[in-house]
């Protein structure tokens, strides 16, 4: 029995490698009660002594673990199969399947290790192709020219680490009435009662900005709806002439619908 062959078992019911003995027991092809564990242990001790100072501690620890498992399994098999009064004996019977499962687990680890060893041996035969990058690909990237110094790099880093402001939604595009249509209508009534007829250009000559011009134009439309003015335009894009047709006394009721629509939020 050479060291390369590993530990061999020589029994009346089996002769061969120790791992094969475990496989047969796990597959229920060999009854554990027919295996003399004391003889297996004596042969293993003799095997270790034959190796001298070169004996393997891992192999010895593995043998002790498997031998203890087989011993527990054999003890469970030798218990009577009738009624069990001792709770400890009952626990041994219940652990019998767990012991077989432990042997199957050991076999699975052995197969996985064999698979890994085969793949590692196969990949060890592969060698990378050590060739330089082709010129057509090597020249794709431009040459890196670092034109900044430590101070510029520090400023860039400082800008990068400045906390960013939380995102906000701009409300600049939302209409906010800066001029009241109702107030501009009152100004128009005052001017038209005095002038009786005037161009729209003359009626907005005193406006301070575009927002007042727009509000005053809307006021003209509101006065027209109230039958207080009429207007005409002789030619396209020409001057708009506004004529007063309302009464000369009293207030003209002009709605404030534009301001209300701008202030009220939309319905959900």
Coordinates of C-alpha atoms in Angstrom, one line a residue:
X1 CA 0.0 0.0 0.0
X2 CA 1.8 3.1 -1.3
X3 CA 1.2 6.7 -0.2
X4 CA -0.2 7.6 -3.7
X5 CA -3.0 5.0 -3.3
X6 CA -4.3 6.6 -0.1
X7 CA -5.9 4.8 2.8
X8 CA -7.2 1.3 1.7
X9 CA -9.7 -0.8 3.7
X10 CA -9.4 -4.6 3.8
X11 CA -12.6 -6.3 5.2
X12 CA -14.4 -9.5 4.6
X13 CA -17.3 -7.7 3.0
X14 CA -15.3 -5.0 1.2
X15 CA -11.8 -4.2 0.1
X16 CA -10.8 -0.9 -1.5
X17 CA -10.5 2.9 -0.9
X18 CA -12.1 4.3 2.2
X19 CA -14.1 6.9 0.2
X20 CA -15.7 4.0 -1.8
X21 CA -16.7 2.4 1.4
X22 CA -18.5 5.5 2.5
X23 CA -20.3 5.7 -0.9
X24 CA -21.6 2.2 -0.7
X25 CA -22.9 2.8 2.8
X26 CA -24.6 6.0 1.8
X27 CA -26.3 4.3 -1.2
X28 CA -27.5 1.5 1.2
X29 CA -25.5 -1.0 -1.0
X30 CA -23.5 -2.1 2.1
X31 CA -25.0 -2.7 5.5
X32 CA -23.1 -0.7 8.2
X33 CA -23.7 -3.5 10.7
X34 CA -21.4 -5.8 8.6
X35 CA -18.5 -3.3 8.7
X36 CA -16.0 -3.8 11.5
X37 CA -15.2 -0.3 12.6
X38 CA -12.5 -1.5 15.0
X39 CA -10.7 -3.2 12.2
X40 CA -11.0 -0.1 10.0
X41 CA -9.6 2.0 12.8
X42 CA -6.6 -0.4 13.3
X43 CA -5.8 -0.3 9.6
X44 CA -5.9 3.5 9.6
X45 CA -3.6 3.7 12.6
X46 CA -1.2 1.3 10.8
X47 CA -1.5 3.4 7.7
X48 CA -0.6 6.6 9.6
X49 CA 2.4 4.9 11.3
X50 CA 3.7 3.7 7.9
X51 CA 3.8 7.3 6.7
X52 CA 6.2 8.3 9.4
X53 CA 6.7 12.0 10.0
X54 CA 5.0 12.8 6.7
X55 CA 1.5 11.8 7.9
X56 CA -1.3 14.3 7.0
X57 CA -3.1 16.0 9.8
X58 CA -6.1 17.0 7.6
X59 CA -6.5 13.4 6.5
X60 CA -6.4 12.2 10.1
X61 CA -9.0 14.7 11.2
X62 CA -11.2 13.8 8.3
X63 CA -11.0 10.1 9.2
X64 CA -11.9 10.8 12.8
X65 CA -15.0 12.8 11.7
X66 CA -16.2 10.1 9.3
X67 CA -15.5 7.2 11.8
X68 CA -17.5 9.0 14.5
X69 CA -20.4 9.4 12.1
X70 CA -20.2 5.7 11.1
X71 CA -20.1 4.7 14.8
X72 CA -23.2 6.7 15.5
X73 CA -24.9 5.2 12.5
X74 CA -24.0 1.7 13.5
X75 CA -25.2 2.3 17.0
X76 CA -28.6 3.5 15.7
X77 CA -28.9 0.5 13.4
X78 CA -28.2 -2.0 16.2
X79 CA -31.0 -0.7 18.5
X80 CA -34.1 -2.8 18.6
X81 CA -36.8 -1.9 16.1
X82 CA -39.7 -2.6 18.5
X83 CA -41.1 -0.3 21.1
X84 CA -38.6 2.2 22.4
X85 CA -38.9 3.2 26.0
X86 CA -35.7 5.1 26.4
X87 CA -35.9 8.7 25.0
X88 CA -32.2 8.6 24.2
X89 CA -32.6 5.5 22.1
X90 CA -35.5 7.2 20.3
X91 CA -33.3 10.2 19.6
X92 CA -30.7 7.9 18.1
X93 CA -33.3 6.3 15.8
X94 CA -34.5 9.7 14.7
X95 CA -30.9 10.8 14.0
X96 CA -30.3 7.8 11.7
X97 CA -31.5 9.6 8.6
X98 CA -29.4 12.6 9.5
X99 CA -26.3 10.5 9.7
X100 CA -27.0 9.2 6.2
X101 CA -27.6 12.8 5.0
X102 CA -24.2 13.7 6.5
X103 CA -22.5 11.0 4.3
X104 CA -24.3 12.2 1.2
X105 CA -23.1 15.7 2.0
X106 CA -19.6 14.5 2.3
X107 CA -19.9 12.8 -1.1
X108 CA -21.3 16.0 -2.6
X109 CA -18.3 18.0 -1.4
X110 CA -15.9 15.4 -2.8
X111 CA -17.6 15.6 -6.2
X112 CA -17.6 19.4 -6.2
X113 CA -13.9 19.4 -5.3
X114 CA -13.2 17.0 -8.2
X115 CA -15.1 19.3 -10.5
X116 CA -13.1 22.3 -9.4
X117 CA -9.8 20.4 -9.8
X118 CA -10.8 19.4 -13.3
X119 CA -11.7 22.9 -14.3
X120 CA -8.5 24.3 -12.8
X121 CA -6.4 21.7 -14.6
X122 CA -8.2 22.6 -17.9
X123 CA -7.8 26.3 -17.5
X124 CA -4.1 25.9 -16.6
X125 CA -3.6 24.8 -20.2
X126 CA -4.9 28.2 -21.5
X127 CA -2.4 31.0 -22.2
X128 CA -3.4 34.6 -23.0
X129 CA -2.3 36.1 -26.3
X130 CA 0.4 38.5 -25.5
X131 CA 0.4 40.9 -28.5
X132 CA 0.4 44.7 -28.6
X133 CA -2.8 46.6 -29.4
X134 CA -3.3 47.1 -33.1
X135 CA -2.3 50.5 -34.5
X136 CA -5.8 51.3 -35.7
X137 CA -7.1 51.0 -32.2
X138 CA -4.1 52.3 -30.3
X139 CA -4.4 55.7 -32.1
X140 CA -8.1 56.3 -31.4
X141 CA -7.5 58.0 -28.0
X142 CA -5.9 61.5 -28.2
X143 CA -2.8 62.2 -26.2
X144 CA -3.5 63.4 -22.7
X145 CA -2.1 66.8 -22.0
X146 CA -2.6 67.9 -18.4
X147 CA -2.6 71.7 -18.6
X148 CA -3.6 72.5 -15.0
X149 CA -1.6 72.9 -11.9
X150 CA -2.2 72.1 -8.3
X151 CA -3.9 75.4 -7.6
X152 CA -6.4 75.0 -10.5
X153 CA -7.0 71.4 -9.5
X154 CA -7.8 72.6 -6.0
X155 CA -10.3 75.2 -7.2
X156 CA -12.0 72.6 -9.4
X157 CA -12.3 70.2 -6.4
X158 CA -13.7 73.0 -4.3
X159 CA -16.4 73.7 -6.9
X160 CA -17.2 70.0 -7.1
X161 CA -17.6 69.7 -3.3
X162 CA -19.9 72.8 -2.9
X163 CA -23.3 71.5 -1.9
X164 CA -25.8 71.9 -4.7
X165 CA -29.0 73.8 -4.1
X166 CA -32.2 71.7 -3.9
X167 CA -34.2 71.7 -7.1
X168 CA -37.0 74.2 -7.2
X169 CA -39.8 74.9 -9.6
X170 CA -39.8 78.4 -11.1
X171 CA -43.1 80.3 -10.9
X172 CA -41.9 83.1 -13.2
X173 CA -44.1 81.9 -16.1
X174 CA -47.2 82.1 -14.0
X175 CA -49.4 85.1 -14.7
X176 CA -49.7 87.5 -11.8
X177 CA -51.9 90.6 -12.4
X178 CA -49.8 93.7 -12.0
X179 CA -52.7 96.0 -13.1
X180 CA -56.3 95.7 -12.3
X181 CA -58.7 95.6 -15.2
X182 CA -61.4 97.2 -13.0
X183 CA -59.1 100.1 -12.2
X184 CA -58.1 100.6 -15.8
X185 CA -61.8 100.6 -16.9
X186 CA -62.5 103.5 -14.5
X187 CA -59.6 105.5 -16.1
X188 CA -61.0 104.8 -19.6
X189 CA -64.5 105.9 -18.5
X190 CA -63.1 109.1 -17.2
X191 CA -61.1 109.8 -20.5
X192 CA -63.9 108.8 -22.9
X193 CA -66.6 110.9 -21.1
X194 CA -64.3 113.8 -21.6
X195 CA -63.0 113.1 -25.1
X196 CA -66.2 111.2 -26.4
X197 CA -64.0 109.6 -29.1
X198 CA -60.3 108.8 -29.2
X199 CA -57.8 106.3 -30.6
X200 CA -56.6 103.4 -28.4
X201 CA -53.1 104.7 -28.8
X202 CA -54.2 108.0 -27.2
X203 CA -56.0 106.2 -24.4
X204 CA -52.9 104.3 -23.4
X205 CA -50.4 107.1 -23.7
X206 CA -50.3 107.5 -19.9
X207 CA -49.6 103.8 -19.2
X208 CA -46.5 103.0 -17.3
X209 CA -45.8 99.6 -18.9
X210 CA -47.0 96.8 -21.1
X211 CA -49.0 95.2 -18.3
X212 CA -51.2 98.4 -18.0
X213 CA -51.7 98.5 -21.8
X214 CA -53.0 95.0 -21.8
X215 CA -55.2 95.6 -18.8
X216 CA -56.6 98.7 -20.5
X217 CA -57.3 96.8 -23.7
X218 CA -59.2 94.2 -21.6
X219 CA -61.1 97.0 -20.0
X220 CA -62.2 98.2 -23.5
X221 CA -63.6 94.8 -24.2
X222 CA -65.4 94.8 -20.9
X223 CA -66.9 98.3 -21.6
X224 CA -68.0 97.0 -25.0
X225 CA -69.8 94.1 -23.4
X226 CA -71.6 96.5 -21.1
X227 CA -72.6 98.6 -24.2
X228 CA -70.7 101.6 -22.9
X229 CA -68.4 101.9 -25.9
X230 CA -68.1 101.0 -29.6
X231 CA -65.0 100.7 -31.6
X232 CA -63.9 100.5 -35.2
X233 CA -60.7 99.9 -37.2
X234 CA -60.7 101.4 -40.6
X235 CA -57.8 99.3 -42.0
X236 CA -56.0 96.2 -40.8
X237 CA -53.4 97.0 -38.2
X238 CA -54.6 100.6 -38.2
X239 CA -55.6 102.7 -35.2
X240 CA -58.5 101.5 -33.2
X241 CA -61.0 104.2 -32.6
X242 CA -63.1 104.0 -29.4
X243 CA -66.4 105.9 -29.0
X244 CA -68.2 106.5 -25.8
X245 CA -71.9 105.4 -25.9
X246 CA -72.7 105.1 -22.3
X247 CA -74.2 107.6 -19.8
X248 CA -72.4 110.6 -18.6
X249 CA -73.2 110.0 -14.9
X250 CA -72.8 107.1 -12.5
X251 CA -70.4 104.2 -12.3
X252 CA -70.1 101.6 -15.0
X253 CA -70.0 98.1 -13.6
X254 CA -67.0 96.2 -14.9
X255 CA -66.3 92.7 -13.6
X256 CA -63.1 91.6 -11.9
X257 CA -63.0 88.2 -13.5
X258 CA -59.4 88.4 -14.7
X259 CA -58.0 89.0 -11.2
X260 CA -60.1 86.2 -9.7
X261 CA -59.0 83.7 -12.3
X262 CA -55.4 84.6 -11.7
X263 CA -55.6 84.3 -7.9
X264 CA -57.8 81.2 -7.6
X265 CA -55.8 77.9 -7.8
X266 CA -56.9 75.4 -10.4
X267 CA -59.3 72.7 -9.2
X268 CA -57.7 69.3 -8.5

